[in-house]
Tab-separated table of C-alpha atoms in Angstrom:
chain	number	residue	atom	x	y	z
A	14	MET	CA	22.064	2.450	-94.936
A	15	ALA	CA	23.876	5.117	-93.311
A	16	SER	CA	27.484	5.015	-92.985
A	17	SER	CA	29.739	5.143	-90.466
A	18	THR	CA	30.529	9.040	-90.961
A	19	ASP	CA	27.138	9.138	-90.001
A	20	THR	CA	26.356	7.074	-87.596
A	21	ASP	CA	29.573	9.119	-86.194
A	22	MET	CA	27.706	12.432	-86.590
A	23	LEU	CA	24.895	11.041	-84.939
A	24	GLU	CA	25.799	9.889	-82.040
A	25	GLU	CA	27.968	13.476	-81.592
A	26	ASN	CA	25.020	14.733	-81.752
A	27	VAL	CA	23.208	13.401	-78.798
A	28	PRO	CA	24.255	15.849	-75.453
A	29	ALA	CA	25.766	13.417	-72.801
A	30	LYS	CA	23.315	12.922	-69.488
A	31	THR	CA	24.578	14.803	-66.576
A	32	THR	CA	24.065	14.992	-62.798
A	33	THR	CA	24.588	17.582	-60.982
A	34	VAL	CA	26.435	17.315	-57.452
A	35	GLN	CA	26.193	19.265	-54.197
A	36	VAL	CA	29.559	19.844	-52.715
A	37	LYS	CA	29.418	20.861	-49.099
A	38	TRP	CA	32.785	22.886	-47.773
A	39	CYS	CA	33.620	25.391	-45.887
A	40	GLY	CA	30.591	25.477	-44.999
A	41	ASN	CA	29.299	26.968	-48.858
A	42	ASP	CA	27.941	24.716	-51.448
A	43	TYR	CA	29.385	24.224	-54.668
A	44	ASP	CA	27.336	22.412	-57.680
A	45	VAL	CA	29.237	20.454	-59.278
A	46	VAL	CA	28.063	19.537	-63.036
A	47	VAL	CA	29.568	15.951	-64.246
A	48	GLN	CA	28.518	13.137	-66.326
A	49	SER	CA	25.943	10.502	-65.199
A	50	ASP	CA	28.310	7.986	-65.370
A	51	ALA	CA	31.110	9.862	-63.608
A	52	ASP	CA	32.851	8.976	-60.491
A	53	VAL	CA	34.663	10.610	-57.459
A	54	GLY	CA	37.719	10.423	-59.596
A	55	GLU	CA	36.088	13.123	-61.969
A	56	LEU	CA	34.149	14.696	-59.701
A	57	LYS	CA	37.991	15.760	-58.456
A	58	ARG	CA	38.613	17.055	-60.904
A	59	ARG	CA	36.546	19.034	-61.716
A	60	VAL	CA	35.972	21.038	-58.398
A	61	GLU	CA	40.112	21.456	-59.350
A	62	GLN	CA	38.947	23.201	-61.507
A	63	ASP	CA	36.620	25.344	-60.073
A	64	THR	CA	38.198	26.519	-56.769
A	65	GLU	CA	41.937	25.549	-57.467
A	66	LEU	CA	41.507	22.807	-54.469
A	67	PRO	CA	44.104	19.829	-56.367
A	68	SER	CA	42.290	16.143	-56.109
A	69	LYS	CA	45.047	14.559	-54.290
A	70	ARG	CA	43.883	17.698	-51.544
A	71	GLN	CA	40.321	16.479	-51.708
A	72	ARG	CA	38.443	13.896	-49.579
A	73	HIS	CA	34.570	13.385	-50.639
A	74	ILE	CA	32.284	12.474	-47.396
A	75	ASN	CA	29.105	10.847	-48.572
A	76	THR	CA	26.157	12.779	-46.384
A	77	GLN	CA	24.501	9.595	-45.671
A	78	THR	CA	26.783	6.893	-44.163
A	79	ASN	CA	29.675	9.116	-43.026
A	80	ASP	CA	32.417	7.311	-45.189
A	81	GLU	CA	35.275	8.293	-47.409
A	82	LEU	CA	34.323	8.444	-51.175
A	83	ALA	CA	36.881	5.646	-53.441
A	84	ASP	CA	37.871	7.330	-56.727
A	85	ASN	CA	36.243	4.920	-58.522
A	86	TYR	CA	32.941	5.215	-56.505
A	87	ARG	CA	30.081	5.934	-59.304
A	88	VAL	CA	27.926	9.401	-58.336
A	89	SER	CA	24.863	7.939	-59.785
A	90	LEU	CA	25.039	5.526	-56.457
A	91	LEU	CA	24.762	8.863	-53.724
A	92	ASP	CA	21.577	9.210	-52.385
A	93	SER	CA	18.948	11.687	-54.610
A	94	PRO	CA	20.158	14.628	-54.540
A	95	PRO	CA	24.160	13.600	-54.796
A	96	THR	CA	25.813	15.252	-51.819
A	97	THR	CA	29.091	15.276	-50.335
A	98	PHE	CA	30.719	16.391	-48.189
A	99	LEU	CA	34.157	17.891	-48.923
A	100	ILE	CA	37.350	17.639	-46.388
A	101	GLY	CA	40.502	19.985	-47.706
A	102	LEU	CA	44.106	17.670	-46.502
A	103	ASN	CA	46.160	20.020	-45.305
A	104	LYS	CA	50.316	19.915	-45.857
A	105	PRO	CA	52.794	22.209	-43.767
A	106	ASP	CA	54.636	23.074	-46.668
A	107	LEU	CA	51.885	24.343	-48.648
A	108	SER	CA	50.553	27.917	-46.923
A	109	LEU	CA	47.045	27.385	-49.584
A	110	TYR	CA	45.897	24.646	-47.478
A	111	SER	CA	47.525	25.400	-44.286
A	112	ARG	CA	44.676	25.467	-41.067
A	113	TYR	CA	47.229	28.415	-39.665
A	114	PHE	CA	49.440	30.562	-41.263
A	115	SER	CA	50.930	33.928	-40.727
A	116	TYR	CA	48.874	37.040	-41.664
A	117	ASP	CA	52.107	38.990	-42.852
A	118	ASN	CA	53.738	36.299	-45.114
A	119	ALA	CA	54.361	37.626	-48.166
A	120	ASN	CA	54.082	34.626	-50.260
A	121	ARG	CA	50.584	33.405	-48.541
A	122	SER	CA	48.315	32.565	-50.718
A	123	CYS	CA	45.404	34.032	-48.492
A	124	SER	CA	43.973	36.902	-47.327
A	125	VAL	CA	41.853	38.139	-44.977
A	126	LYS	CA	40.290	41.763	-45.003
A	127	ALA	CA	38.619	42.896	-41.776
A	128	ILE	CA	35.625	45.840	-42.366
A	129	LYS	CA	36.418	48.843	-39.081
A	130	LEU	CA	34.610	48.207	-36.590
A	131	ALA	CA	32.896	51.071	-36.156
A	132	LYS	CA	29.027	50.956	-36.846
A	133	LYS	CA	26.771	48.024	-34.778
A	134	LYS	CA	25.976	47.570	-38.333
A	135	ASP	CA	29.814	46.089	-39.013
A	136	PHE	CA	28.578	42.566	-36.764
A	137	LEU	CA	25.996	39.964	-37.639
A	138	SER	CA	23.390	40.878	-36.442
A	139	ASP	CA	21.282	37.906	-33.982
A	140	PHE	CA	17.058	36.894	-34.689
A	141	HIS	CA	15.822	39.703	-32.130
A	142	GLU	CA	18.428	42.458	-33.927
A	143	MET	CA	20.990	42.461	-30.820
A	144	PRO	CA	24.972	42.251	-32.553
A	145	THR	CA	26.642	38.727	-32.099
A	146	ALA	CA	30.430	38.248	-31.690
A	147	PHE	CA	30.956	37.529	-35.180
A	148	PHE	CA	32.077	40.461	-37.573
A	149	ARG	CA	31.871	41.165	-41.207
A	150	GLY	CA	34.960	41.127	-44.114
A	151	THR	CA	36.176	38.791	-47.178
A	152	TYR	CA	38.358	35.819	-47.228
A	153	THR	CA	40.516	35.330	-50.329
A	154	LEU	CA	41.867	31.998	-50.967
A	155	GLY	CA	43.583	31.741	-55.123
A	156	SER	CA	41.289	32.948	-56.990
A	157	PHE	CA	38.487	32.309	-55.125
A	158	THR	CA	37.174	35.762	-53.184
A	159	THR	CA	33.600	35.452	-50.612
A	160	ASP	CA	32.605	37.060	-47.940
A	161	CYS	CA	33.037	35.802	-44.106
A	162	LEU	CA	32.752	36.241	-40.676
A	163	LEU	CA	35.518	36.965	-38.562
A	164	LYS	CA	35.665	36.743	-34.306
A	165	TRP	CA	38.493	38.039	-32.530
A	166	TYR	CA	40.763	35.539	-29.650
A	167	ASP	CA	42.794	37.524	-27.142
A	168	THR	CA	45.946	35.232	-27.372
A	169	LYS	CA	45.420	34.603	-23.239
A	170	ASP	CA	42.412	32.575	-24.733
A	171	LYS	CA	44.077	29.137	-25.069
A	172	VAL	CA	41.887	28.639	-28.215
A	173	LEU	CA	44.534	27.226	-30.699
A	174	SER	CA	44.803	23.303	-29.966
A	175	SER	CA	40.772	23.716	-29.589
A	176	LEU	CA	40.364	24.859	-32.896
A	177	ARG	CA	42.948	22.705	-34.488
A	178	LEU	CA	41.302	19.533	-33.103
A	179	MET	CA	37.627	20.573	-34.126
A	180	SER	CA	39.131	21.878	-38.013
A	181	THR	CA	40.040	17.800	-38.271
A	182	TRP	CA	35.679	16.825	-38.120
A	183	ARG	CA	33.215	17.215	-40.033
A	184	HIS	CA	29.377	17.341	-39.334
A	185	PRO	CA	26.428	18.623	-41.057
A	186	ASN	CA	25.409	20.811	-37.711
A	187	VAL	CA	29.039	21.646	-36.887
A	188	VAL	CA	30.837	25.118	-37.774
A	189	VAL	CA	33.303	25.074	-40.020
A	190	LEU	CA	36.217	26.485	-39.352
A	191	GLN	CA	37.812	28.237	-42.520
A	192	ASN	CA	41.297	29.415	-41.598
A	193	ILE	CA	42.472	31.669	-38.331
A	194	TYR	CA	44.952	33.755	-38.477
A	195	LYS	CA	47.274	35.733	-36.332
A	196	LEU	CA	47.311	40.070	-35.805
A	197	HIS	CA	49.979	41.068	-33.090
A	198	PRO	CA	48.784	40.160	-30.583
A	199	ASP	CA	45.869	38.939	-31.528
A	200	TYR	CA	44.293	35.901	-33.564
A	201	ARG	CA	40.843	35.777	-35.977
A	202	LEU	CA	39.155	33.023	-37.108
A	203	VAL	CA	37.398	32.904	-40.091
A	204	ILE	CA	33.873	31.373	-41.103
A	205	SER	CA	31.386	31.403	-43.750
A	206	THR	CA	28.722	33.986	-43.467
A	207	SER	CA	26.713	30.802	-44.247
A	208	SER	CA	27.440	29.279	-41.629
A	209	PHE	CA	24.119	30.331	-39.597
A	210	ASP	CA	21.854	33.283	-39.372
A	211	GLY	CA	21.797	33.952	-35.393
A	212	THR	CA	22.326	32.240	-31.984
A	213	LEU	CA	19.704	30.227	-30.249
A	214	ASN	CA	19.304	32.750	-27.073
A	215	GLY	CA	18.704	35.482	-30.007
A	216	TRP	CA	16.051	33.269	-31.990
A	217	LEU	CA	13.964	32.546	-28.428
A	218	LYS	CA	14.469	36.008	-27.159
A	219	HIS	CA	13.375	37.191	-30.926
A	220	GLY	CA	10.363	34.543	-30.514
A	221	GLU	CA	9.888	36.062	-26.035
A	222	LYS	CA	9.492	40.120	-27.379
A	223	ASN	CA	7.302	38.802	-30.537
A	224	LYS	CA	4.916	35.931	-28.763
A	225	ILE	CA	6.440	33.499	-31.306
A	226	GLU	CA	4.844	30.437	-29.897
A	227	GLU	CA	7.432	27.717	-31.347
A	228	ASN	CA	10.453	29.944	-30.745
A	229	ARG	CA	10.052	28.823	-27.335
A	230	ILE	CA	11.302	26.157	-25.321
A	231	LEU	CA	8.093	25.097	-23.691
A	232	ASN	CA	4.729	24.719	-25.334
A	233	MET	CA	2.038	26.162	-22.800
A	234	ASP	CA	1.458	22.654	-21.571
A	235	GLY	CA	4.837	22.656	-20.364
A	236	LYS	CA	6.326	20.238	-23.226
A	237	PHE	CA	8.945	20.890	-25.685
A	238	THR	CA	7.920	22.390	-28.631
A	239	PRO	CA	8.769	20.264	-32.109
A	240	VAL	CA	11.384	22.942	-32.627
A	241	PHE	CA	13.398	22.672	-29.824
A	242	SER	CA	12.947	19.456	-29.159
A	243	ARG	CA	15.156	18.541	-32.190
A	244	ILE	CA	17.375	21.070	-31.779
A	245	THR	CA	18.334	19.140	-28.296
A	246	LEU	CA	18.243	15.644	-30.278
A	247	ASP	CA	21.331	17.203	-32.790
A	248	LEU	CA	22.634	18.248	-29.885
A	249	LEU	CA	23.595	15.129	-28.139
A	250	ASP	CA	24.017	13.274	-31.947
A	251	ILE	CA	27.017	16.033	-32.044
A	252	LEU	CA	28.117	15.185	-28.660
A	253	ASP	CA	27.725	10.372	-29.113
A	254	LYS	CA	30.243	11.534	-32.611
A	255	MET	CA	32.137	13.807	-30.667
A	256	ILE	CA	33.055	11.728	-27.520
A	257	ARG	CA	33.864	8.732	-29.760
A	258	ARG	CA	36.361	11.029	-31.643
A	259	LYS	CA	37.707	11.648	-28.153
A	260	MET	CA	36.882	15.193	-28.693
A	261	CYS	CA	34.742	16.988	-25.528
A	262	PRO	CA	33.431	20.142	-24.830
A	263	LYS	CA	34.909	21.544	-21.731
A	264	ASP	CA	31.921	23.583	-21.409
A	265	LEU	CA	28.399	23.820	-22.717
A	266	THR	CA	26.304	26.705	-23.039
A	267	VAL	CA	23.768	28.548	-25.047
A	268	ASP	CA	26.776	30.853	-26.170
A	269	ASN	CA	27.526	27.791	-28.396
A	270	LEU	CA	24.643	27.066	-29.930
A	271	TYR	CA	23.537	28.922	-32.865
A	272	LEU	CA	20.986	28.656	-35.785
A	273	LYS	CA	20.414	28.319	-39.572
A	274	THR	CA	17.344	28.692	-41.665
A	275	VAL	CA	16.965	25.442	-44.050
A	276	ASN	CA	13.810	25.083	-45.604
A	277	GLY	CA	12.019	27.543	-43.838
A	278	GLN	CA	13.066	25.662	-40.031
A	279	PRO	CA	16.020	26.386	-38.054
A	280	GLN	CA	19.325	24.174	-38.181
A	281	LEU	CA	21.126	23.566	-34.965
A	282	LYS	CA	24.887	24.910	-35.582
A	283	VAL	CA	27.025	24.581	-32.719
A	284	PHE	CA	30.414	26.298	-32.227
A	285	PHE	CA	33.261	24.578	-29.491
A	286	ASP	CA	36.405	26.697	-29.459
A	287	ASP	CA	37.370	25.086	-26.008
A	288	VAL	CA	37.524	21.050	-26.681
A	289	GLU	CA	39.486	18.412	-24.840
A	290	ASP	CA	41.156	15.925	-26.076
A	291	LEU	CA	40.243	12.959	-25.028
A	292	ARG	CA	43.275	10.686	-25.807
A	293	GLY	CA	44.983	9.425	-22.950
A	294	LYS	CA	43.284	10.648	-20.355
A	295	ALA	CA	42.345	8.514	-17.311
A	296	GLN	CA	38.379	7.292	-16.896
A	297	THR	CA	38.079	9.127	-13.434
A	298	TYR	CA	38.626	12.378	-15.628
A	299	THR	CA	36.672	11.848	-18.604
A	300	GLU	CA	33.722	10.683	-16.545
A	301	LYS	CA	33.817	13.561	-14.346
A	302	LEU	CA	33.672	15.730	-17.820
A	303	TYR	CA	30.478	13.422	-18.890
A	304	VAL	CA	28.796	14.578	-15.366
A	305	LYS	CA	29.559	18.075	-16.033
A	306	LEU	CA	28.303	17.934	-19.710
A	307	CYS	CA	25.036	16.499	-18.853
A	308	ALA	CA	24.336	18.795	-15.851
A	309	GLU	CA	25.061	21.336	-18.670
A	310	ILE	CA	22.539	19.712	-21.677
A	311	LYS	CA	20.039	20.257	-17.965
A	312	LYS	CA	20.570	23.547	-17.267
A	313	ILE	CA	20.069	24.438	-21.199
A	314	MET	CA	16.684	22.389	-21.655
A	315	THR	CA	15.292	23.592	-18.408
A	316	ALA	CA	16.290	27.416	-19.004
A	317	ASP	CA	12.429	28.152	-19.921
A	318	VAL	CA	11.168	29.555	-16.124
A	319	LEU	CA	8.142	31.277	-17.608
A	320	ILE	CA	6.038	27.883	-18.128
A	321	GLN	CA	6.183	25.200	-15.349
A	322	MET	CA	7.513	21.886	-17.125
A	323	HIS	CA	5.396	19.233	-17.956
A	324	THR	CA	6.477	16.123	-15.681
A	325	GLY	CA	7.199	13.469	-18.120
A	326	THR	CA	8.924	16.732	-19.727
A	327	ARG	CA	11.105	17.158	-16.380
A	328	ALA	CA	12.091	13.545	-15.888
A	329	TYR	CA	13.326	13.486	-19.952
A	330	CYS	CA	15.250	16.323	-18.428
A	331	ASP	CA	16.516	14.053	-15.268
A	332	PHE	CA	16.930	11.003	-17.116
A	333	ILE	CA	19.719	12.785	-19.445
A	334	GLU	CA	21.779	14.412	-16.241
A	335	LYS	CA	20.904	10.940	-14.129
A	336	HIS	CA	22.007	8.499	-16.904
A	337	GLY	CA	23.375	10.600	-19.055
A	338	PRO	CA	26.940	10.323	-17.805
A	339	ASP	CA	26.955	6.304	-18.455
A	340	CYS	CA	25.268	6.604	-22.124
A	341	ILE	CA	26.866	10.045	-23.758
A	342	GLY	CA	29.415	8.825	-26.505
A	343	LYS	CA	27.177	5.495	-27.352
A	344	ASN	CA	23.702	6.083	-27.331
A	345	LEU	CA	22.123	8.957	-25.084
A	346	ALA	CA	20.629	10.303	-28.855
A	347	LYS	CA	18.967	7.151	-29.522
A	348	LEU	CA	18.289	6.828	-25.932
A	349	ALA	CA	16.632	10.350	-25.463
A	350	LYS	CA	14.659	10.405	-29.585
A	351	PHE	CA	12.517	7.979	-28.214
A	352	TYR	CA	12.330	8.690	-24.056
A	353	PRO	CA	8.055	8.329	-23.404
A	354	ILE	CA	6.986	11.617	-23.100
A	355	GLU	CA	5.104	11.605	-26.745
A	356	TRP	CA	4.660	7.933	-26.323
A	357	ASN	CA	1.131	6.869	-27.717
A	358	ASP	CA	-0.239	3.264	-27.043
A	359	GLU	CA	1.155	1.776	-29.904
A	360	ASP	CA	4.664	2.714	-29.093
A	361	LYS	CA	4.024	1.380	-25.340
A	362	SER	CA	2.725	-1.450	-25.806
A	363	LYS	CA	5.683	-2.050	-28.896
A	364	TYR	CA	8.227	-1.460	-25.798
A	365	LEU	CA	6.395	-4.230	-23.425
A	366	ILE	CA	6.589	-6.548	-25.814
A	367	ASP	CA	10.356	-5.662	-26.336
A	368	ILE	CA	11.168	-5.869	-23.033
A	369	PHE	CA	10.387	-9.656	-23.109
A	370	SER	CA	12.091	-10.970	-26.305
A	371	SER	CA	15.041	-8.676	-26.114
A	372	THR	CA	17.965	-11.413	-25.860
A	373	ARG	CA	18.797	-9.437	-22.914
A	374	ASP	CA	17.437	-10.191	-19.363
A	375	CYS	CA	16.080	-7.816	-18.279
A	376	SER	CA	14.342	-8.657	-15.246
A	377	ALA	CA	16.485	-7.571	-12.653
A	378	ALA	CA	16.267	-4.037	-14.449
A	379	LEU	CA	12.641	-4.023	-13.951
A	380	ASN	CA	13.093	-5.491	-10.314
A	381	ALA	CA	15.386	-2.152	-9.498
A	382	CYS	CA	13.429	0.258	-11.457
A	383	GLY	CA	11.176	2.068	-8.704
A	384	ILE	CA	7.520	0.651	-9.906
A	385	ARG	CA	5.288	-1.177	-7.221
A	386	TRP	CA	2.707	-3.808	-7.360
A	387	PRO	CA	-0.866	-1.732	-6.120
A	388	ARG	CA	-1.817	-3.481	-2.832
A	389	ASN	CA	-4.002	-3.028	-0.060
A	390	GLU	CA	-4.552	-0.196	2.679
A	391	SER	CA	-2.815	-2.676	5.175
A	392	GLU	CA	-0.073	-3.366	1.829
A	393	ASP	CA	0.169	-6.809	2.363
A	394	ASP	CA	-1.219	-7.915	-0.525
A	395	MET	CA	-1.897	-6.423	-3.797
A	396	CYS	CA	-5.198	-4.072	-4.364
A	397	GLN	CA	-8.829	-6.013	-4.525
A	398	GLU	CA	-9.367	-5.230	-8.459
A	399	LEU	CA	-5.663	-7.361	-9.127
A	400	LYS	CA	-7.023	-9.534	-6.602
A	401	THR	CA	-10.458	-9.704	-8.777
A	402	LEU	CA	-8.851	-10.465	-12.100
A	403	LYS	CA	-6.942	-13.201	-10.592
A	404	GLU	CA	-9.924	-14.853	-9.610
A	405	MET	CA	-11.907	-14.081	-12.953
A	406	MET	CA	-8.389	-15.929	-14.488
A	407	GLU	CA	-9.065	-19.293	-12.140
A	408	ARG	CA	-12.893	-19.353	-13.296
A	409	ALA	CA	-11.808	-19.268	-17.182
A	410	ASN	CA	-9.921	-21.639	-16.543
A	411	ILE	CA	-12.196	-24.184	-14.730
A	412	GLU	CA	-14.687	-23.272	-17.815
A	413	ASN	CA	-11.801	-24.009	-20.123
A	414	ASN	CA	-10.774	-27.001	-18.749
A	415	LYS	CA	-14.967	-28.426	-19.087
A	416	ARG	CA	-14.819	-27.461	-22.983
A	417	LYS	CA	-11.667	-29.106	-23.413
A	418	ALA	CA	-12.883	-31.918	-21.801
A	419	GLU	CA	-16.526	-31.960	-24.208
A	420	LEU	CA	-14.123	-31.707	-27.268
A	421	LYS	CA	-11.762	-34.523	-26.814
A	422	LEU	CA	-14.829	-36.449	-26.697
A	423	GLN	CA	-15.479	-35.441	-30.576
A	424	GLY	CA	-12.608	-37.471	-32.372
A	425	ALA	CA	-8.928	-35.929	-33.944
A	426	GLU	CA	-10.689	-32.628	-34.950
A	427	GLY	CA	-12.055	-31.548	-31.087
A	428	ARG	CA	-8.807	-32.960	-30.070
A	429	ALA	CA	-7.307	-30.527	-32.053
A	430	ALA	CA	-9.622	-27.478	-30.843
A	431	ALA	CA	-8.901	-28.422	-27.259
A	432	ASN	CA	-5.316	-28.307	-27.567
A	433	LYS	CA	-5.997	-23.937	-29.000
A	434	ILE	CA	-7.978	-23.338	-25.844
A	435	ARG	CA	-5.317	-21.475	-23.598
A	436	GLU	CA	-4.555	-21.734	-20.254
A	437	TYR	CA	-4.444	-18.442	-17.999
A	438	ILE	CA	-1.500	-19.131	-15.611
A	439	TRP	CA	-0.572	-16.890	-13.101
A	440	ASN	CA	2.206	-16.800	-11.717
A	441	CYS	CA	3.480	-14.205	-10.347
A	442	ASP	CA	4.690	-12.181	-6.730
A	443	ILE	CA	3.595	-9.074	-5.484
A	444	ASP	CA	7.702	-8.285	-4.078
A	445	TYR	CA	8.751	-8.619	-8.042
A	446	PRO	CA	8.135	-5.163	-9.953
A	447	ASN	CA	9.459	-7.924	-12.664
A	448	ASP	CA	6.230	-10.155	-12.431
A	449	LEU	CA	3.767	-6.831	-12.684
A	450	VAL	CA	4.616	-6.149	-15.760
A	451	ARG	CA	5.142	-9.121	-17.220
A	452	LEU	CA	1.545	-8.909	-16.500
A	453	VAL	CA	0.536	-5.843	-17.482
A	454	ARG	CA	1.821	-7.601	-21.540
A	455	ASN	CA	0.494	-10.472	-21.314
A	456	LEU	CA	-3.069	-8.778	-20.776
A	457	TRP	CA	-2.751	-6.502	-23.741
A	458	LYS	CA	-1.093	-10.059	-25.963
A	459	HIS	CA	-3.288	-12.088	-25.324
A	460	PHE	CA	-6.641	-9.588	-24.537
A	461	SER	CA	-8.470	-10.726	-27.500
A	462	THR	CA	-8.694	-14.399	-25.811
A	463	TYR	CA	-10.104	-13.488	-22.742
A	464	PRO	CA	-13.912	-14.099	-22.354
A	465	ARG	CA	-16.200	-11.227	-22.028
A	466	TYR	CA	-16.004	-10.799	-17.782
A	467	ILE	CA	-12.392	-10.303	-18.264
A	468	LYS	CA	-12.060	-7.547	-21.405
A	469	THR	CA	-14.734	-5.852	-19.118
A	470	HIS	CA	-13.089	-5.453	-16.071
A	471	LEU	CA	-10.015	-4.312	-18.036
A	472	GLY	CA	-12.056	-1.812	-19.910
A	473	GLY	CA	-13.145	-3.366	-22.578
A	474	SER	CA	-10.155	-2.855	-24.709
A	475	GLN	CA	-6.380	-3.142	-25.187
A	476	SER	CA	-5.640	0.291	-25.039
A	477	ALA	CA	-7.983	0.653	-21.062
A	478	VAL	CA	-5.208	-2.468	-20.110
A	479	LEU	CA	-2.567	0.552	-20.440
A	480	ARG	CA	-4.494	2.943	-18.727
A	481	LYS	CA	-5.043	0.262	-15.765
A	482	PHE	CA	-0.940	-0.048	-16.232
A	483	GLU	CA	-0.439	4.051	-15.234
A	484	GLN	CA	-2.997	3.889	-12.524
A	485	TRP	CA	-1.595	1.268	-10.903
A	486	CYS	CA	1.720	2.905	-11.537
A	487	PRO	CA	2.140	6.333	-12.271
A	488	ASP	CA	4.918	7.395	-14.110
A	489	ALA	CA	5.752	3.674	-15.074
A	490	TRP	CA	6.865	3.949	-18.676
A	491	THR	CA	9.561	6.664	-17.860
A	492	LEU	CA	10.339	4.515	-14.483
A	493	ILE	CA	10.990	1.679	-16.876
A	494	TYR	CA	13.068	3.337	-19.449
A	495	ASN	CA	14.904	5.474	-17.005
A	496	THR	CA	16.289	2.051	-15.969
A	497	VAL	CA	16.088	-0.128	-19.405
A	498	GLY	CA	16.167	2.001	-21.976
A	499	GLN	CA	16.099	0.802	-25.275
A	500	PRO	CA	16.175	-3.408	-25.281
């Protein structure tokens, strides 16, 4: 039998299980090793050892939920791989953590060394090998020194309030401000060299020069490339969240958009240095700002003039400009994500079902969406194809009623079978588009119950029903979505 001393020795020889947490701070990624059962309080202490940022100045944010993590939160509960955003809290009496500090302060704990801007190579090179507006330097914070990028601002530029506002917020697609300092009479902004690889504009020009199809706004069919589609959705998500935090860029151009290559794919990084604080602003002012912002988004999306844009993609851009001001800051990114450009039949049928299953009454919106019943030449009745369908349904009802009468004479089982036979109700008014959309939904939903001659008339399948609807009402899906949105 082993003694207690032997047992203790055995336990001491068993290595503790560890977990590596990736901490994102100031545009850099730090791998911090903690025990598997450690909490965020222990994580803070390890970060303090590595970066000299005191634990009490740290806020760790869950990258999945954007919620602040309490000190007793277990790192094992983080999604794999465990990752946090670190925000260093500022104190005006501690220059080490101050967002703004005097460059000639003798007691500073931060220092910046910029290279002499003598050559093209001193600037960050863009994707198309042209220099960007950022130049290279080194940044020292306490005992930590790293390469950095700097941008020069004339003192006439009112950037300090905008940069101060943006420095209070963290988002994975927003360029992180490390510091800003004054070198009389100008200001210089400091960011990490890992913030981005180049501009969106440079990426597009590189693709055009080298005939790289994915480095474009549009495919040859006039639809957005998958990469650009993802970039626009990320941009809308950023703007939604900014406006919810009462911030909004005063101007938005392609010059605000940068890219960083992550796992071989370009990821959007935005840099805003002219931001409006919306707190206390009048509603009429913010409404005008949103209208201007959505028009600028559309301008970026329609910048490729070499390829004719697909009608669905054009409708999508028009939707952003027309309906975006009412939705931005709420759910514009979600509405854009599900816009019916690339919908398949499953998406279309689900949307039809959801419209009429929603707790929200969509009838008024459907009646105002712009679609109309297909009519005859004199415009006083529905088209012949629908009139024939109506007659077929009336014929099917007569046949079903005869069948029901026969079954009811066959006892309890017959009566039960008779009750399952569907009656086809045609309760439609051609002056109401809502009735047409509901009819198409019912035709798709109950297709399997129709007799063969009705199925043949509709094209032979549920997908054919959707094709019929698109023949009767071209652009039906975009017209409905523009008005109804997500049910």
